[in-house]
Amino acid sequence: MKEHVYILIDGRIWREKNTLVFSGKAHKFVIPVKKISTLHVFGNVTISSQTLKLLSKEKIILHFFTHKGKYLGSFLPSKKEGGKHRLKQYKAFTELRCKIAKSIVESVKNSMLHFIKTRY
């Protein structure tokens, strides 16, 4: 069963193969990523980009807090379909824009023809 992990002391987290290693002033321990669902970090903790890559790959959410517990922000793993979904949205938006532009041009043309017929 995956569990929430709380880091309450200052230190550093880095990736070693497919595990996380935490090192503080007097503590050093290994955190197996397969057992983590959420990582809560309080205080000053340095995290490497490779660690963030591993957390994203394993779908682990990372929350940051101050020493006093004030929420600072979160790192949420990206969704695999996010990029493909965004491209589909752009394509649909472009097609909709073309359809609207064509109807505007058609309306302007009809308006001009009507104006010419009524004036001349």
Tab-separated table of C-alpha atoms in Angstrom:
chain	number	residue	atom	x	y	z
A	1	MET	CA	0.000	0.000	0.000
A	2	LYS	CA	1.320	3.434	-0.928
A	3	GLU	CA	1.667	5.965	1.867
A	4	HIS	CA	2.243	9.647	2.527
A	5	VAL	CA	5.840	10.529	3.422
A	6	TYR	CA	6.615	13.617	5.517
A	7	ILE	CA	10.073	15.196	5.619
A	8	LEU	CA	10.293	17.583	8.559
A	9	ILE	CA	14.013	18.382	8.694
A	10	ASP	CA	16.257	20.397	6.397
A	11	GLY	CA	18.363	18.445	3.958
A	12	ARG	CA	18.647	17.178	0.446
A	13	ILE	CA	16.711	14.647	-1.659
A	14	TRP	CA	18.231	13.016	-4.683
A	15	ARG	CA	17.652	10.044	-6.944
A	16	GLU	CA	19.731	6.910	-6.714
A	17	LYS	CA	18.605	4.439	-9.387
A	18	ASN	CA	14.873	4.085	-8.725
A	19	THR	CA	14.865	5.167	-5.100
A	20	LEU	CA	15.006	8.488	-3.306
A	21	VAL	CA	17.718	9.261	-0.780
A	22	PHE	CA	17.269	11.901	1.914
A	23	SER	CA	20.252	13.329	3.721
A	24	GLY	CA	19.985	15.775	6.622
A	25	LYS	CA	22.476	16.919	9.269
A	26	ALA	CA	22.164	13.787	11.383
A	27	HIS	CA	19.948	11.610	9.219
A	28	LYS	CA	20.245	9.692	5.993
A	29	PHE	CA	17.638	7.270	4.751
A	30	VAL	CA	16.365	5.647	1.578
A	31	ILE	CA	12.761	6.083	0.455
A	32	PRO	CA	11.510	3.424	-1.997
A	33	VAL	CA	9.371	5.237	-4.591
A	34	LYS	CA	7.056	2.264	-5.081
A	35	LYS	CA	5.734	2.847	-1.540
A	36	ILE	CA	5.034	6.599	-1.901
A	37	SER	CA	1.799	8.226	-3.037
A	38	THR	CA	2.541	11.761	-1.816
A	39	LEU	CA	5.675	13.467	-0.509
A	40	HIS	CA	5.246	16.379	1.949
A	41	VAL	CA	8.359	18.528	2.436
A	42	PHE	CA	8.615	21.030	5.303
A	43	GLY	CA	11.448	23.550	5.567
A	44	ASN	CA	14.537	23.925	3.415
A	45	VAL	CA	15.039	20.847	1.283
A	46	THR	CA	17.030	20.744	-1.940
A	47	ILE	CA	15.606	18.482	-4.655
A	48	SER	CA	17.410	17.555	-7.881
A	49	SER	CA	15.768	17.687	-11.298
A	50	GLN	CA	16.363	13.947	-11.673
A	51	THR	CA	14.317	13.455	-8.518
A	52	LEU	CA	11.468	15.459	-10.024
A	53	LYS	CA	11.717	13.348	-13.185
A	54	LEU	CA	11.397	10.164	-11.124
A	55	LEU	CA	8.471	11.570	-9.117
A	56	SER	CA	6.713	12.504	-12.354
A	57	LYS	CA	7.342	9.085	-13.876
A	58	GLU	CA	5.971	7.335	-10.771
A	59	LYS	CA	2.986	9.751	-10.501
A	60	ILE	CA	4.040	10.961	-7.031
A	61	ILE	CA	2.737	14.349	-5.880
A	62	LEU	CA	5.171	16.632	-4.042
A	63	HIS	CA	3.934	19.356	-1.651
A	64	PHE	CA	6.130	22.128	-0.223
A	65	PHE	CA	5.554	23.829	3.146
A	66	THR	CA	7.488	26.300	5.309
A	67	HIS	CA	8.904	25.248	8.694
A	68	LYS	CA	5.716	26.597	10.272
A	69	GLY	CA	3.449	24.663	7.913
A	70	LYS	CA	2.415	27.404	5.480
A	71	TYR	CA	1.660	25.903	2.079
A	72	LEU	CA	4.104	27.040	-0.634
A	73	GLY	CA	3.132	24.982	-3.662
A	74	SER	CA	3.016	21.565	-5.261
A	75	PHE	CA	4.668	19.573	-8.007
A	76	LEU	CA	2.102	17.549	-9.913
A	77	PRO	CA	3.164	14.830	-12.346
A	78	SER	CA	2.290	15.535	-15.951
A	79	LYS	CA	-0.373	13.526	-17.705
A	80	LYS	CA	0.875	11.475	-20.644
A	81	GLU	CA	-1.994	12.592	-22.875
A	82	GLY	CA	-1.561	16.268	-21.999
A	83	GLY	CA	0.466	17.187	-25.087
A	84	LYS	CA	-1.694	15.220	-27.505
A	85	HIS	CA	-4.835	16.666	-25.974
A	86	ARG	CA	-3.461	20.207	-26.269
A	87	LEU	CA	-2.643	19.663	-29.973
A	88	LYS	CA	-6.195	18.430	-30.610
A	89	GLN	CA	-7.531	21.562	-28.895
A	90	TYR	CA	-5.360	23.795	-31.084
A	91	LYS	CA	-6.495	21.981	-34.230
A	92	ALA	CA	-10.161	22.290	-33.264
A	93	PHE	CA	-9.682	25.970	-32.431
A	94	THR	CA	-7.995	26.618	-35.801
A	95	GLU	CA	-10.810	24.868	-37.673
A	96	LEU	CA	-13.417	26.874	-35.760
A	97	ARG	CA	-11.573	30.127	-36.518
A	98	CYS	CA	-11.514	29.297	-40.253
A	99	LYS	CA	-15.239	28.553	-40.216
A	100	ILE	CA	-15.991	31.865	-38.454
A	101	ALA	CA	-13.679	33.800	-40.809
A	102	LYS	CA	-15.380	32.277	-43.870
A	103	SER	CA	-18.823	33.237	-42.577
A	104	ILE	CA	-17.633	36.818	-41.892
A	105	VAL	CA	-16.188	37.132	-45.416
A	106	GLU	CA	-19.395	35.691	-46.900
A	107	SER	CA	-21.517	38.171	-44.915
A	108	VAL	CA	-19.342	41.124	-45.985
A	109	LYS	CA	-19.581	39.999	-49.635
A	110	ASN	CA	-23.382	39.728	-49.427
A	111	SER	CA	-23.600	43.122	-47.757
A	112	MET	CA	-21.456	44.733	-50.484
A	113	LEU	CA	-23.519	43.137	-53.257
A	114	HIS	CA	-26.735	44.315	-51.638
A	115	PHE	CA	-25.324	47.853	-51.277
A	116	ILE	CA	-24.213	47.948	-54.939
A	117	LYS	CA	-27.597	46.662	-56.188
A	118	THR	CA	-29.575	49.201	-54.169
A	119	ARG	CA	-27.375	52.205	-55.040
A	120	TYR	CA	-26.706	51.638	-58.730
